[in-house]
Coordinates of C-alpha atoms and ligand atoms in Angstrom, one line a residue:
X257 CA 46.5 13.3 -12.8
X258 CA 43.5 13.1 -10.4
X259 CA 41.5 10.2 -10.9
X260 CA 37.5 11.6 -12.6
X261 CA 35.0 9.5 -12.2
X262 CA 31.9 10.2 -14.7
X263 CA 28.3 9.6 -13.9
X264 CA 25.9 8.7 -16.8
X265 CA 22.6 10.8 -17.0
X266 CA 20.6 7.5 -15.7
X267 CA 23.3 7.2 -12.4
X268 CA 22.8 10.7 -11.0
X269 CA 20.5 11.2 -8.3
X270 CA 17.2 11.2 -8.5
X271 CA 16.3 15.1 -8.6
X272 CA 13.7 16.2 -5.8
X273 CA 10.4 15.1 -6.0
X274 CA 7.3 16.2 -4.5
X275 CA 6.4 15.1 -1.1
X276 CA 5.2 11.8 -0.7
X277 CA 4.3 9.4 2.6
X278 CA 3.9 6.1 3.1
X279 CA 1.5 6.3 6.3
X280 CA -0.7 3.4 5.3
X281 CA -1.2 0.9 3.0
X282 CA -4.7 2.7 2.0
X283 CA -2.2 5.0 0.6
X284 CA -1.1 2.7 -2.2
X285 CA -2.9 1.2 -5.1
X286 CA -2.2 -2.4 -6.9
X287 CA 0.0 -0.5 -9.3
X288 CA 2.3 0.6 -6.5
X289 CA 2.4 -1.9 -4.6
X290 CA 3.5 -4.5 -7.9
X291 CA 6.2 -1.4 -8.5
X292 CA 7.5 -1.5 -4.6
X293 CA 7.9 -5.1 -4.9
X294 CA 9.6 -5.3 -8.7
X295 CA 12.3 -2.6 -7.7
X296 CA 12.7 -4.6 -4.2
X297 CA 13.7 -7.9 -6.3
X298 CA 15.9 -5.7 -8.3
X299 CA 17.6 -4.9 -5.2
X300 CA 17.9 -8.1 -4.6
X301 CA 20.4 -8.7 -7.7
X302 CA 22.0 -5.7 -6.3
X303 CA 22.8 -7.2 -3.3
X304 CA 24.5 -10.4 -4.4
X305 CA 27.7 -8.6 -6.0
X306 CA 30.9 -8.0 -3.3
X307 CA 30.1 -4.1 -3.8
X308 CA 26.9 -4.1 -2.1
X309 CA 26.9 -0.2 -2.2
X310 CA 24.7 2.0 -4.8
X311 CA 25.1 5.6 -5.0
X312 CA 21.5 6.3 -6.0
X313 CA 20.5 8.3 -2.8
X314 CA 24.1 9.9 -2.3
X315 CA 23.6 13.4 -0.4
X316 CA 20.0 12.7 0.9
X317 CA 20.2 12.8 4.8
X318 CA 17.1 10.1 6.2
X319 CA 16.3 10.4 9.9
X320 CA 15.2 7.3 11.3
X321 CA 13.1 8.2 15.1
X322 CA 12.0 5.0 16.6
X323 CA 10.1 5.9 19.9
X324 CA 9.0 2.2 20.6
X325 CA 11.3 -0.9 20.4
X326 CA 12.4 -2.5 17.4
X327 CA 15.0 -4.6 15.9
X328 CA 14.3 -6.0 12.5
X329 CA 12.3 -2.7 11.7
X330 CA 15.0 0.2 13.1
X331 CA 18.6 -2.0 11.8
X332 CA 16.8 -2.8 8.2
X333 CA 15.8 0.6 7.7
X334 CA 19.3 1.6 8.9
X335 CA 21.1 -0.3 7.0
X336 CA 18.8 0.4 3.8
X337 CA 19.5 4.1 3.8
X338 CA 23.2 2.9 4.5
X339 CA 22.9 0.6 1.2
X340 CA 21.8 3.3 -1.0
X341 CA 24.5 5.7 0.5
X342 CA 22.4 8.4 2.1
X343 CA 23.5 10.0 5.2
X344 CA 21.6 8.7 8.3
X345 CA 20.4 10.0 12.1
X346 CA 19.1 7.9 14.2
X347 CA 17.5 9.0 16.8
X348 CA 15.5 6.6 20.0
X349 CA 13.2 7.5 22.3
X350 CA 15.3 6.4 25.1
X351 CA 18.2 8.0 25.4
X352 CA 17.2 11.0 23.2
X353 CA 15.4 14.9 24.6
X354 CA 12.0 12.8 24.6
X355 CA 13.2 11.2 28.4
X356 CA 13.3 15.1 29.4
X357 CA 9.8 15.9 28.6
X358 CA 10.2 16.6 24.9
X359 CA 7.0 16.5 23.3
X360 CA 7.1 14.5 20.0
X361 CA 6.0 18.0 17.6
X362 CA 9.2 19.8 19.1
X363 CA 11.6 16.5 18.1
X364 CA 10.1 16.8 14.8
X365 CA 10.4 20.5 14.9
X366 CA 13.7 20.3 15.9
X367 CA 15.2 17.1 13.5
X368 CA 13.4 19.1 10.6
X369 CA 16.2 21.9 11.0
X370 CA 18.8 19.6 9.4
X371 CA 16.0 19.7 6.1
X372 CA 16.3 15.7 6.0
X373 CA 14.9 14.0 2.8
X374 CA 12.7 11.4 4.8
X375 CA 11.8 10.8 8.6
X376 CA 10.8 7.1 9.0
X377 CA 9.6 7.2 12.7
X378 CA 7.7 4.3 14.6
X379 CA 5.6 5.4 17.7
X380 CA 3.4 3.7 20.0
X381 CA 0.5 6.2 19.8
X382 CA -1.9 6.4 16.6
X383 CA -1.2 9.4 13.9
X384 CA 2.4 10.4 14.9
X385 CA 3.6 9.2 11.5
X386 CA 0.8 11.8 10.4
X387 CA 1.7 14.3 13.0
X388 CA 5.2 14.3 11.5
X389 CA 3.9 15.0 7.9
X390 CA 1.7 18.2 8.9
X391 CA 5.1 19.4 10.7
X392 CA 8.0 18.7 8.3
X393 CA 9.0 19.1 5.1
X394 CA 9.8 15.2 5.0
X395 CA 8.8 12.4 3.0
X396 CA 7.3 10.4 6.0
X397 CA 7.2 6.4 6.3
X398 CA 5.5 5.3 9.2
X399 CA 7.5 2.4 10.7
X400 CA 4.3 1.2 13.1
X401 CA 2.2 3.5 14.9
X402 CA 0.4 2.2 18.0
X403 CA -1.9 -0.7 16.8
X404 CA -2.8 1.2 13.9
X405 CA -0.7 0.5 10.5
X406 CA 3.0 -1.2 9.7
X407 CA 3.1 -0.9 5.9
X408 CA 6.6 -1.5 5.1
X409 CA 5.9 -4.9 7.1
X410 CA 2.8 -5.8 4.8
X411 CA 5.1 -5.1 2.1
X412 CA 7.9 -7.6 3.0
X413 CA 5.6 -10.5 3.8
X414 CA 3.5 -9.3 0.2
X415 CA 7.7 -9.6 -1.5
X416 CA 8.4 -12.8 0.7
X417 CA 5.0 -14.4 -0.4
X418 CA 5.6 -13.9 -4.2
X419 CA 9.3 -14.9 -3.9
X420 CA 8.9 -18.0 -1.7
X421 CA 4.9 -19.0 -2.7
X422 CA 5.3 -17.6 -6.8
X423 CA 1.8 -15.8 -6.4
X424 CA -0.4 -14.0 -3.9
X425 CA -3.6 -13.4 -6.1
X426 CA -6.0 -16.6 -5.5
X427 CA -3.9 -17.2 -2.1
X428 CA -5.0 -17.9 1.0
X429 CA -3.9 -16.7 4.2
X430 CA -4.6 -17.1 7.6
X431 CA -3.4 -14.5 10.2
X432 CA -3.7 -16.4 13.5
X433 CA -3.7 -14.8 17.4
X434 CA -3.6 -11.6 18.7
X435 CA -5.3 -9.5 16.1
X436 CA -6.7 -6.7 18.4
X437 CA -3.7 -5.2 19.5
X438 CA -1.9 -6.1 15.8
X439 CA -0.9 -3.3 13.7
X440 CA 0.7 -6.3 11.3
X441 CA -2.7 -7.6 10.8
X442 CA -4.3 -4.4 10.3
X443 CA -1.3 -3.8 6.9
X444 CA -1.6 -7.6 6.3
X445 CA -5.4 -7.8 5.6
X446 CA -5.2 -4.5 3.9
X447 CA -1.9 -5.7 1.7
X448 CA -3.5 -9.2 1.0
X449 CA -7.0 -8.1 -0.1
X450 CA -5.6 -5.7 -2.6
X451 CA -3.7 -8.3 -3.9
X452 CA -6.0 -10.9 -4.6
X453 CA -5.4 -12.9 -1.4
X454 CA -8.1 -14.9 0.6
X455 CA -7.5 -13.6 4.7
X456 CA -8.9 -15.3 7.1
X457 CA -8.1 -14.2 10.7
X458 CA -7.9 -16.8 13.6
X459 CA -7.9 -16.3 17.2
X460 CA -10.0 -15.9 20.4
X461 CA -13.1 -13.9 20.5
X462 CA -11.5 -11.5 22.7
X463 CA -8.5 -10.8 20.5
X464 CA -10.8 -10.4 17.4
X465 CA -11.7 -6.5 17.1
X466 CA -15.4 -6.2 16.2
X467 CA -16.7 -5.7 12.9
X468 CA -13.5 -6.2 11.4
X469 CA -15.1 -8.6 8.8
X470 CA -15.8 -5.0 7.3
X471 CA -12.4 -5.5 6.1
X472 CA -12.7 -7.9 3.8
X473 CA -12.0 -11.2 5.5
X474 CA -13.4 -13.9 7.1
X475 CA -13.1 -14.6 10.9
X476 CA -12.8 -18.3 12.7
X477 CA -12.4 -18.9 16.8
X478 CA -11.4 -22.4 15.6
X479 CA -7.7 -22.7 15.0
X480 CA -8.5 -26.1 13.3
X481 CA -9.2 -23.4 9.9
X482 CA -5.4 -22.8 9.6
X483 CA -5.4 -26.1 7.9
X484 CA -7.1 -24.7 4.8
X485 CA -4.9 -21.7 4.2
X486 CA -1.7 -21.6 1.9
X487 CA 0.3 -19.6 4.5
X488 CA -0.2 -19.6 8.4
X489 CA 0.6 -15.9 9.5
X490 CA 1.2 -16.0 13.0
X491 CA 0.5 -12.9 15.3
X492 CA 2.8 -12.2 18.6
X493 CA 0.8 -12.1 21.9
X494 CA 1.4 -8.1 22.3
X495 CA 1.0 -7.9 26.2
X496 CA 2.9 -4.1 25.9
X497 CA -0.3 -3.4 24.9
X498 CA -3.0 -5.2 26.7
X499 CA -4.8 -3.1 29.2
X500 CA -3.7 -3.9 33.1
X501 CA -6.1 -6.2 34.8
X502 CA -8.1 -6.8 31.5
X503 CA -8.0 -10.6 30.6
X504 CA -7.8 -11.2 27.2
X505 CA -7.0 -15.2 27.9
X506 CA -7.7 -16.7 31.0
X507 CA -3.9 -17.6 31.2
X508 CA -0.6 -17.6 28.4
X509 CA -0.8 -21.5 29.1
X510 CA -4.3 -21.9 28.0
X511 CA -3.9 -19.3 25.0
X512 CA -0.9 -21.8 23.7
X513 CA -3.2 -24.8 24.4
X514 CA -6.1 -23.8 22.0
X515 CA -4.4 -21.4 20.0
X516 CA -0.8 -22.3 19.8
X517 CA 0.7 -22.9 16.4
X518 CA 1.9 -26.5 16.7
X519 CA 3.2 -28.6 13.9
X520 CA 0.1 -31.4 14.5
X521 CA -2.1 -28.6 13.8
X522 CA -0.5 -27.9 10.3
X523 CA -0.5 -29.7 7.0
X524 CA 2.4 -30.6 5.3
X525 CA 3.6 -27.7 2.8
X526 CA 2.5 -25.2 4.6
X527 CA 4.4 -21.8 4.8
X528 CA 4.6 -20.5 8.1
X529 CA 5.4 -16.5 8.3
X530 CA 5.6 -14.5 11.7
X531 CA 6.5 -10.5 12.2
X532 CA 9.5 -10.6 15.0
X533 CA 9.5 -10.8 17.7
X534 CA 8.5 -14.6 18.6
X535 CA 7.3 -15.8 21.7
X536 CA 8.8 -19.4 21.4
X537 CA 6.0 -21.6 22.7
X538 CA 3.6 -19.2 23.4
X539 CA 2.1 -18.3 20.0
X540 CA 4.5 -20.3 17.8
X541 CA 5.8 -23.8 18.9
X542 CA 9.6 -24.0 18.5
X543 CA 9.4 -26.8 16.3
X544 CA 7.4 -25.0 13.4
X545 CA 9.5 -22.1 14.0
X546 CA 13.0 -23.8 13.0
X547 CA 11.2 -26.2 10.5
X548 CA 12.1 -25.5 6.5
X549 CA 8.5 -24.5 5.7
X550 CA 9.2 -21.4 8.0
X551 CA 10.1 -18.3 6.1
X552 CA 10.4 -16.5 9.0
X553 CA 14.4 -14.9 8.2
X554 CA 13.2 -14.8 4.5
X555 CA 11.1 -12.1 5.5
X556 CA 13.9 -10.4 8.0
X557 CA 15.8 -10.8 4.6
X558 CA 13.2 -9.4 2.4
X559 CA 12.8 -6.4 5.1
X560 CA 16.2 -4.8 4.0
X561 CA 14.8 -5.2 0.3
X562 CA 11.6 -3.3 0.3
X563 CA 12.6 -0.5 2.8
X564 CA 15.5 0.4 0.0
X565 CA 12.6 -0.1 -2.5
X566 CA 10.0 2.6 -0.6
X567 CA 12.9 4.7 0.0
X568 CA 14.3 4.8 -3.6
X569 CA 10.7 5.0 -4.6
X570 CA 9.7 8.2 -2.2
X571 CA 12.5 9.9 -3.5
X572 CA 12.4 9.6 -7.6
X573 CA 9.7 10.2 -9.9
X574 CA 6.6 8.3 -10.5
X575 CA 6.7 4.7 -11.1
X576 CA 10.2 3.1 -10.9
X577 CA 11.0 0.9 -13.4
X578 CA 13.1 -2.1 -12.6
X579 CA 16.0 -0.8 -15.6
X580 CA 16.4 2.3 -13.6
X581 CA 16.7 1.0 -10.2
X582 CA 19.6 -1.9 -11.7
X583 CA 21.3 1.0 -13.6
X584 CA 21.8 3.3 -11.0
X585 CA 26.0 2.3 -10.4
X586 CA 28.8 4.6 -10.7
X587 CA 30.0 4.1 -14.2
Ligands
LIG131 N1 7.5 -6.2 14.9 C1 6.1 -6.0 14.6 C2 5.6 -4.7 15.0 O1 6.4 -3.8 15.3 C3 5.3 -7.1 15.3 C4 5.3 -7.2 16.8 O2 5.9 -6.4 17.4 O3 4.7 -8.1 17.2 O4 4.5 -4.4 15.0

């Protein structure tokens, strides 16, 4: 007799919702964001039995379109949608219709054929996550755009925090280097503040966008202030982005003199996070990179976590509690 496996009421699923994004952290209140990160942990205990798969996303097809490099951002989200045993398309820039002159509407245009569930797409220009929304169908996560927003970053480093730290209202964080060009900073202050966390950003006057106090944290040009702060955020140099001939620092040399993040500059106990991808001795010091207070993989870890967490969450009704996101096994 052919082997029937029943589903319970709770482990079908979830039935379609209505369109949500996940373009910016402005999009998401304290509420959410202490939801994202309880069903995340749950996860977590999901991950550490052999049978790693759930079927909670079976049949939902999730494009991922990365149209700017990425690692730890393209393979967690990958493997995320994987986890939760949706059916995936990835798509790159390189290598894909956009080398012949595609514009990015007529990718979206065209992906959006195959009626996927959600697009995550990362691009290098401001508002193509938003783009993507006016054009699809989609649930849209933005996975970076330009220099703009990274929420599902801000996220993992809010989930490693609270893991590795216990809280992150009352904190205090200081998000050191190249802040201009920094998308993670722009999620991170955002992320922090709404959260209860102190931010103060560190870094030459020339990487320090004007006015950006109006966001709720302090600015120093000494990096001596990192030794107040809880956690030391540190920011990649992003030359990619640095406009030819325009100098920012008078050399990389001088920026890792005066701004480098060495261990003589930090107190003991201090936790030490950075984005991916570092520039060994250029923004971090190898030594504070590879020393225990680093959480630097905890947050590559924590990556896979909450992007199953905002995917689960775009696609099910309101708030997720962490019961239904453990129960959701075939019986
Ligand atoms: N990986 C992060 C981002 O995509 C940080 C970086 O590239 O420096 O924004």
């Amino acid at each position: 007799m052919a082997d029937i496996r029943v589903m319970r009421d709770v482990l079908l699923p979830p039935s379609p919702s209505e369109r949500r994004h996940l373009l910016s952290i402005a999009d998401l209140s304290r509420d959410d964001v202490q939801r994202l990160l309880a069903t995340a942990r749950s996860f977590a205990r999901s991950l550490e039995r052999e049978m790693k798969k759930l079927p909670t996303l079976r049949g939902r097809t999730i494009v991922n379109m990365f149209f700017e490099s990425s690692t730890r951002t393209s393979s967690s989200f990958e493997l995320a949608a994987k986890r939760l045993s949706a059916d995936t398309i990835s798509i790159k820039g390189s290598g894909s219709s956009v080398d012949k002159g595609e514009s990015l509407k007529d990718t979206i245009l065209t992906l959006a054929a195959y009626d996927p569930d959600v697009i995550v797409i990362r691009h290098p220009q401001i508002g193509g996550p938003q783009l993507a929304a006016r054009n699809t169908a989609a649930h849209i996560v933005n996975a970076g755009d330009g220099k703009h927003q990274h929420p599902t970053q801000a996220l993992l480093d809010l989930f490693t925090i609270q893991e590795e730290v216990g809280k992150i209202d009352g904190l205090h964080v200081a998000i050191v280097g190249d802040v201009l060009h920094s998308r993670v900073a722009r999620s991170n202050i955002q992320a922090l503040t709404l959260m209860g966390a102190r931010v103060t950003l560190v870094g030459p006057p020339s990487l320090m966008p004007r006015g950006i106090e109006g966001m709720g944290c302090d600015v120093s040009t000494d990096i001596r202030s990192i030794a107040a702060a809880d956690v030391v955020y540190v920011l990649r140099m992003q030359r990619e982005r640095m406009l030819e001939g325009a100098n920012y620092v008078p050399s990389l040399r001088e920026y890792t003199a005066r701004w480098g993040v060495t261990p003589e500059r930090l107190r003991p106990g201090q936790k030490v996070m950075h984005p991916g991808p570092m520039n060994r001795g250029v923004e971090i010091d190898p030594r504070v990179a590879d020393h225990p207070e680093s959480l630097i993989e905890i947050q590559v870890r924590a990556g896979l976590l909450v992007r199953m967490a905002v995917l689960y969450d775009l696609l099910t009704h309101g708030p997720v509690g962490v019961q239904t996101a453990t129960l959701t096994e075939v019986a």
